[in-house]
Tab-separated table of C-alpha atoms and ligand atoms in Angstrom:
chain	number	residue	atom	x	y	z
A	55	MET	CA	106.055	134.337	54.625
A	56	ILE	CA	105.580	131.629	57.267
A	57	ASP	CA	101.971	131.147	58.326
A	58	LEU	CA	102.070	131.215	62.111
A	59	GLY	CA	98.344	130.827	62.693
A	60	VAL	CA	95.947	133.240	64.338
A	61	ALA	CA	96.781	136.082	66.688
A	62	VAL	CA	94.090	137.917	68.629
A	63	VAL	CA	94.698	141.457	69.888
A	64	ILE	CA	92.550	142.544	72.845
A	65	GLU	CA	93.077	146.259	73.319
A	66	ASP	CA	90.706	149.210	73.720
A	67	ASP	CA	93.148	151.919	72.579
A	68	ALA	CA	92.730	152.098	68.794
A	69	ASP	CA	96.265	153.360	68.141
A	70	VAL	CA	97.890	150.580	70.137
A	71	ARG	CA	95.493	148.060	68.622
A	72	ASN	CA	96.439	149.076	65.088
A	73	LEU	CA	100.125	148.977	65.937
A	74	LEU	CA	99.854	145.465	67.421
A	75	ASP	CA	97.789	144.356	64.452
A	76	ALA	CA	100.448	145.618	62.036
A	77	VAL	CA	103.370	144.096	63.959
A	78	LEU	CA	101.713	140.696	64.169
A	79	GLN	CA	100.584	140.675	60.544
A	80	GLN	CA	104.091	141.545	59.470
A	81	ALA	CA	105.397	138.674	61.585
A	82	GLY	CA	103.142	136.265	59.661
A	83	PHE	CA	99.971	135.947	61.729
A	84	GLU	CA	96.358	136.171	60.648
A	85	VAL	CA	95.239	138.897	63.068
A	86	HIS	CA	91.829	139.593	64.596
A	87	SER	CA	91.294	142.298	67.151
A	88	ALA	CA	88.770	143.144	69.842
A	89	ALA	CA	88.215	146.368	71.788
A	90	THR	CA	86.545	144.808	74.830
A	91	GLY	CA	87.353	141.909	77.116
A	92	ARG	CA	84.200	139.894	76.395
A	93	ASP	CA	84.617	140.208	72.626
A	94	GLY	CA	88.243	139.206	73.040
A	95	VAL	CA	87.364	136.014	74.917
A	96	ASP	CA	84.805	135.062	72.248
A	97	MET	CA	87.232	135.824	69.449
A	98	ALA	CA	90.056	133.830	71.049
A	99	ARG	CA	87.706	130.853	71.296
A	100	GLU	CA	86.165	131.101	67.813
A	101	ARG	CA	89.403	131.776	65.982
A	102	ARG	CA	91.445	129.257	67.997
A	103	ALA	CA	94.134	131.830	68.607
A	104	SER	CA	97.707	130.639	69.019
A	105	VAL	CA	98.899	134.037	70.258
A	106	ILE	CA	96.975	136.626	72.248
A	107	THR	CA	98.046	140.103	73.279
A	108	LEU	CA	95.972	141.308	76.176
A	109	ASP	CA	95.702	144.773	77.653
A	110	VAL	CA	95.178	144.967	81.414
A	111	GLY	CA	92.852	147.993	81.362
A	112	LEU	CA	89.740	147.250	79.280
A	113	PRO	CA	86.349	148.968	79.402
A	114	ASP	CA	84.238	145.989	80.500
A	115	ILE	CA	86.105	143.195	82.289
A	116	ASP	CA	89.789	143.698	83.089
A	117	GLY	CA	92.642	141.811	81.482
A	118	PHE	CA	93.128	139.492	84.458
A	119	GLU	CA	89.525	138.299	84.216
A	120	VAL	CA	89.903	137.909	80.436
A	121	LEU	CA	93.025	135.809	81.036
A	122	ARG	CA	91.227	133.642	83.576
A	123	ARG	CA	88.417	132.940	81.096
A	124	ILE	CA	90.771	132.294	78.176
A	125	ARG	CA	92.815	129.815	80.212
A	126	GLN	CA	89.702	127.682	80.663
A	127	PHE	CA	89.823	126.670	77.002
A	128	SER	CA	93.116	127.805	75.509
A	129	ASP	CA	96.851	127.239	75.898
A	130	ALA	CA	97.642	130.101	73.511
A	131	TYR	CA	100.801	132.105	74.068
A	132	VAL	CA	99.459	135.086	76.015
A	133	VAL	CA	101.401	138.343	76.299
A	134	MET	CA	99.935	140.805	78.772
A	135	LEU	CA	100.397	144.533	78.166
A	136	THR	CA	100.829	146.362	81.433
A	137	GLY	CA	101.411	149.972	82.412
A	138	ARG	CA	104.792	151.325	83.362
A	139	ASP	CA	105.917	150.554	86.918
A	140	GLU	CA	102.989	148.260	87.561
A	141	GLU	CA	105.121	145.484	88.950
A	142	LEU	CA	102.211	143.961	90.813
A	143	ASP	CA	100.300	143.701	87.530
A	144	THR	CA	103.101	141.774	85.852
A	145	ILE	CA	103.314	139.255	88.697
A	146	THR	CA	99.528	138.904	88.804
A	147	ALA	CA	99.480	138.336	85.039
A	148	LEU	CA	102.092	135.586	85.199
A	149	GLN	CA	100.406	133.937	88.170
A	150	GLY	CA	97.179	133.976	86.186
A	151	GLY	CA	98.827	132.006	83.396
A	152	ALA	CA	100.209	134.666	81.047
A	153	ASP	CA	103.368	133.534	79.256
A	154	ASP	CA	104.984	136.927	79.177
A	155	TYR	CA	104.312	140.602	79.658
A	156	ILE	CA	105.345	143.760	77.895
A	157	ILE	CA	105.384	147.137	79.570
A	158	LYS	CA	103.786	150.020	77.672
A	159	PRO	CA	105.055	151.928	75.838
A	160	PHE	CA	106.874	149.105	74.078
A	161	ARG	CA	109.129	148.782	71.076
A	162	PRO	CA	107.285	146.922	68.289
A	163	ARG	CA	110.506	145.112	67.426
A	164	GLU	CA	110.731	143.679	70.916
A	165	LEU	CA	107.195	142.328	70.813
A	166	ARG	CA	107.706	140.799	67.416
A	167	ALA	CA	111.013	139.191	68.387
A	168	ARG	CA	109.599	137.613	71.530
A	169	ILE	CA	106.524	136.244	69.838
A	170	THR	CA	108.203	134.850	66.740
A	171	ALA	CA	110.908	133.163	68.844
A	172	MET	CA	108.191	131.491	70.872
A	173	MET	CA	106.160	130.405	67.869
A	174	ARG	CA	109.048	128.360	66.524
A	175	ARG	CA	108.085	125.843	69.166
A	176	PRO	CA	104.522	125.021	68.181
A	177	ARG	CA	102.167	122.643	69.909
A	178	GLN	CA	100.397	119.750	68.267
A	179	GLY	CA	98.102	120.921	65.532
A	180	ALA	CA	99.706	124.340	65.379
A	181	VAL	CA	101.208	125.439	62.101
A	182	GLY	CA	104.835	126.401	61.601
A	183	GLU	CA	108.076	124.495	61.587
A	184	PRO	CA	107.894	121.138	63.340
A	185	GLU	CA	110.095	120.770	66.360
A	186	ALA	CA	113.390	119.065	65.633
A	187	PRO	CA	113.662	115.592	67.161
A	188	VAL	CA	115.000	115.905	70.668
A	189	GLY	CA	117.154	113.239	72.234
A	190	LEU	CA	118.852	113.462	75.557
A	191	PRO	CA	121.557	116.110	75.531
A	192	GLY	CA	125.034	115.077	74.472
A	193	GLY	CA	127.284	113.159	76.793
A	194	LEU	CA	126.473	110.808	79.622
A	195	PRO	CA	124.214	111.807	82.498
A	196	SER	CA	126.238	113.243	85.365
A	197	GLU	CA	124.785	110.644	87.711
A	198	PRO	CA	123.402	107.400	86.300
A	199	GLY	CA	119.699	107.020	86.948
A	200	LEU	CA	119.137	110.716	87.498
A	201	ALA	CA	118.192	111.546	83.938
A	202	ALA	CA	114.580	111.419	82.854
A	203	ALA	CA	114.232	108.257	80.803
A	204	GLY	CA	113.846	109.177	77.160
A	205	VAL	CA	112.015	106.953	74.724
A	206	ALA	CA	112.773	107.990	71.161
A	207	ARG	CA	109.837	107.986	68.795
A	208	ARG	CA	109.116	109.112	65.302
A	209	GLY	CA	109.725	112.854	65.296
A	210	GLY	CA	109.945	113.185	69.071
A	211	THR	CA	110.777	111.795	72.454
A	212	VAL	CA	108.760	110.994	75.542
A	213	LEU	CA	110.566	111.842	78.759
A	214	HIS	CA	109.433	109.966	81.877
A	215	HIS	CA	110.210	110.961	85.445
A	216	ASN	CA	108.484	109.912	88.678
A	217	GLY	CA	105.094	109.343	87.082
A	218	LEU	CA	105.303	112.312	84.741
A	219	ALA	CA	105.436	111.852	80.960
A	220	LEU	CA	106.404	114.723	78.660
A	221	ASP	CA	105.970	114.247	74.919
A	222	THR	CA	108.178	116.568	72.877
A	223	GLU	CA	106.324	115.857	69.651
A	224	THR	CA	102.810	116.661	70.796
A	225	ARG	CA	104.086	119.058	73.473
A	226	THR	CA	101.808	117.478	76.037
A	227	VAL	CA	102.422	116.409	79.620
A	228	ALA	CA	100.587	113.762	81.614
A	229	LEU	CA	100.833	112.900	85.288
A	230	ARG	CA	100.093	109.194	85.823
A	231	GLY	CA	98.146	109.234	82.581
A	232	THR	CA	96.101	112.372	83.335
A	233	PRO	CA	96.876	115.248	80.958
A	234	LEU	CA	98.060	118.504	82.532
A	235	GLY	CA	97.090	121.775	80.865
A	236	LEU	CA	100.363	123.665	80.743
A	237	THR	CA	101.066	126.978	79.077
A	238	ARG	CA	103.840	127.156	76.497
A	239	SER	CA	106.254	128.673	78.991
A	240	GLU	CA	105.471	126.079	81.634
A	241	PHE	CA	105.999	123.296	79.109
A	242	ASP	CA	109.324	124.729	77.944
A	243	LEU	CA	110.634	125.097	81.504
A	244	LEU	CA	109.574	121.594	82.478
A	245	HIS	CA	111.120	120.202	79.299
A	246	GLU	CA	114.409	121.954	79.991
A	247	LEU	CA	114.608	120.543	83.523
A	248	LEU	CA	113.537	117.028	82.516
A	249	ARG	CA	116.122	116.816	79.774
A	250	GLY	CA	118.766	118.315	82.067
A	251	THR	CA	119.770	114.995	83.690
A	252	GLY	CA	119.566	116.559	87.148
A	253	ALA	CA	122.003	119.359	86.345
A	254	VAL	CA	121.287	122.760	87.875
A	255	ARG	CA	119.723	125.328	85.566
A	256	THR	CA	120.259	128.895	86.693
A	257	ARG	CA	117.383	131.343	86.613
A	258	ALA	CA	119.192	133.141	83.792
A	259	ASP	CA	119.370	129.865	81.795
A	260	LEU	CA	115.639	129.488	82.241
A	261	VAL	CA	114.910	133.070	81.174
A	262	ARG	CA	116.608	132.180	77.887
A	263	VAL	CA	114.453	129.071	77.611
A	264	VAL	CA	111.184	130.983	77.884
A	265	ARG	CA	112.309	133.985	75.875
A	266	GLY	CA	113.914	131.978	73.098
A	267	GLU	CA	116.441	133.312	70.668
A	268	TYR	CA	115.639	136.894	71.530
A	269	TYR	CA	117.779	136.447	74.652
A	270	ARG	CA	121.220	135.418	73.554
A	271	GLU	CA	124.214	134.655	75.741
A	272	ASP	CA	125.185	138.296	76.045
A	273	THR	CA	121.700	139.731	76.610
A	274	TYR	CA	121.200	141.489	79.912
A	275	ILE	CA	118.757	139.600	82.116
A	276	SER	CA	116.939	141.676	84.701
A	277	GLU	CA	115.648	140.729	88.130
A	278	ALA	CA	112.141	141.076	86.716
A	279	ASP	CA	112.970	138.466	84.044
A	280	GLU	CA	114.197	136.070	86.726
A	281	ARG	CA	111.163	136.738	88.880
A	282	ALA	CA	108.956	135.880	85.908
A	283	VAL	CA	110.647	132.464	85.735
A	284	GLU	CA	110.031	131.969	89.462
A	285	VAL	CA	106.345	132.686	88.955
A	286	HIS	CA	106.137	130.208	86.045
A	287	ILE	CA	107.841	127.556	88.212
A	288	GLY	CA	105.372	128.340	91.013
A	289	ASN	CA	102.482	127.787	88.583
A	290	LEU	CA	104.044	124.529	87.422
A	291	ARG	CA	104.407	123.298	90.984
A	292	ARG	CA	100.761	124.068	91.658
A	293	LYS	CA	99.667	122.139	88.568
A	294	LEU	CA	101.942	119.228	89.477
A	295	ARG	CA	100.710	119.387	93.090
A	296	GLU	CA	104.295	119.277	94.245
A	297	ASP	CA	104.916	118.755	97.938
A	298	PRO	CA	107.318	121.638	98.714
A	299	GLN	CA	108.872	119.620	101.553
A	300	ASP	CA	109.481	116.619	99.332
A	301	PRO	CA	109.423	117.539	95.634
A	302	ARG	CA	109.186	114.787	93.045
A	303	TRP	CA	110.259	116.963	90.105
A	304	LEU	CA	111.322	120.551	90.695
A	305	VAL	CA	113.992	121.227	93.300
A	306	THR	CA	115.010	124.786	94.162
A	307	VAL	CA	118.751	125.354	94.387
A	308	ARG	CA	118.829	128.349	96.690
A	309	GLY	CA	120.342	131.469	95.236
A	310	VAL	CA	121.005	129.735	91.902
A	311	GLY	CA	118.045	128.156	90.167
A	312	TYR	CA	116.412	124.768	89.796
A	313	ARG	CA	117.151	121.136	89.013
A	314	LEU	CA	115.268	117.908	88.500
A	315	ALA	CA	114.600	115.805	91.615
A	316	PRO	CA	116.249	112.356	91.650
A	317	LYS	CA	114.368	109.418	90.210
A	318	ARG	CA	112.424	107.421	92.753
A	319	ALA	CA	111.759	103.746	92.980
A	320	GLU	CA	108.064	103.400	92.144
B	280	CA	CA1	93.541	150.026	77.907
């Protein structure tokens, strides 16, 4: 079994907690669980969780507050568990920095598939398979000078674009030398656009990027999935302090998706 690191389950319902515990253990995680929000925050910190499942309704502090606290020290992959038809909750969760959400009741297989697909792309220091070396995608850039400049390095590549540097080996991003704390989903989306040589990525393309192998070419992609990508992009823009009138990195292609802004003369 592959050792995927530590998962923390924060859930007050004992039945759901046990189910999540079993699913994650079976997937290859060392699992610790907490029944309250405060215990969950402490456990996520002490155990250095790489994955966290987080219930919205907890007896002490709610899941959104737990998420806010966890994001102050952790870039773990956070899946929020929300109630049925609580669309506002899912958007709030993503805006608060959750990577994904699952609506209760959920199919254990779905949770496991989403999480294991994501964990194949670990960050520095995380255990699991190392990321394959990434060069620029095959073929020539569609427009010379539009591609993010890639500098190949041992085991990875650093992509540079308008003051931004994204390191595929350490999975870190810096803006003019200052590190940006991105979530896994934000990193993956930014990586996809930077390596895309200015080509348009549809929202559906980007859903596949954040959901990984679980979403294959023929998988139905819902409006909610696409909206989740929009929220992640919104978070990214906030962290990048993008000027919406004059973006340096992420350009919206109305009705379609996103592309990388052209390279500027510095
Ligand atoms: Ca609950």
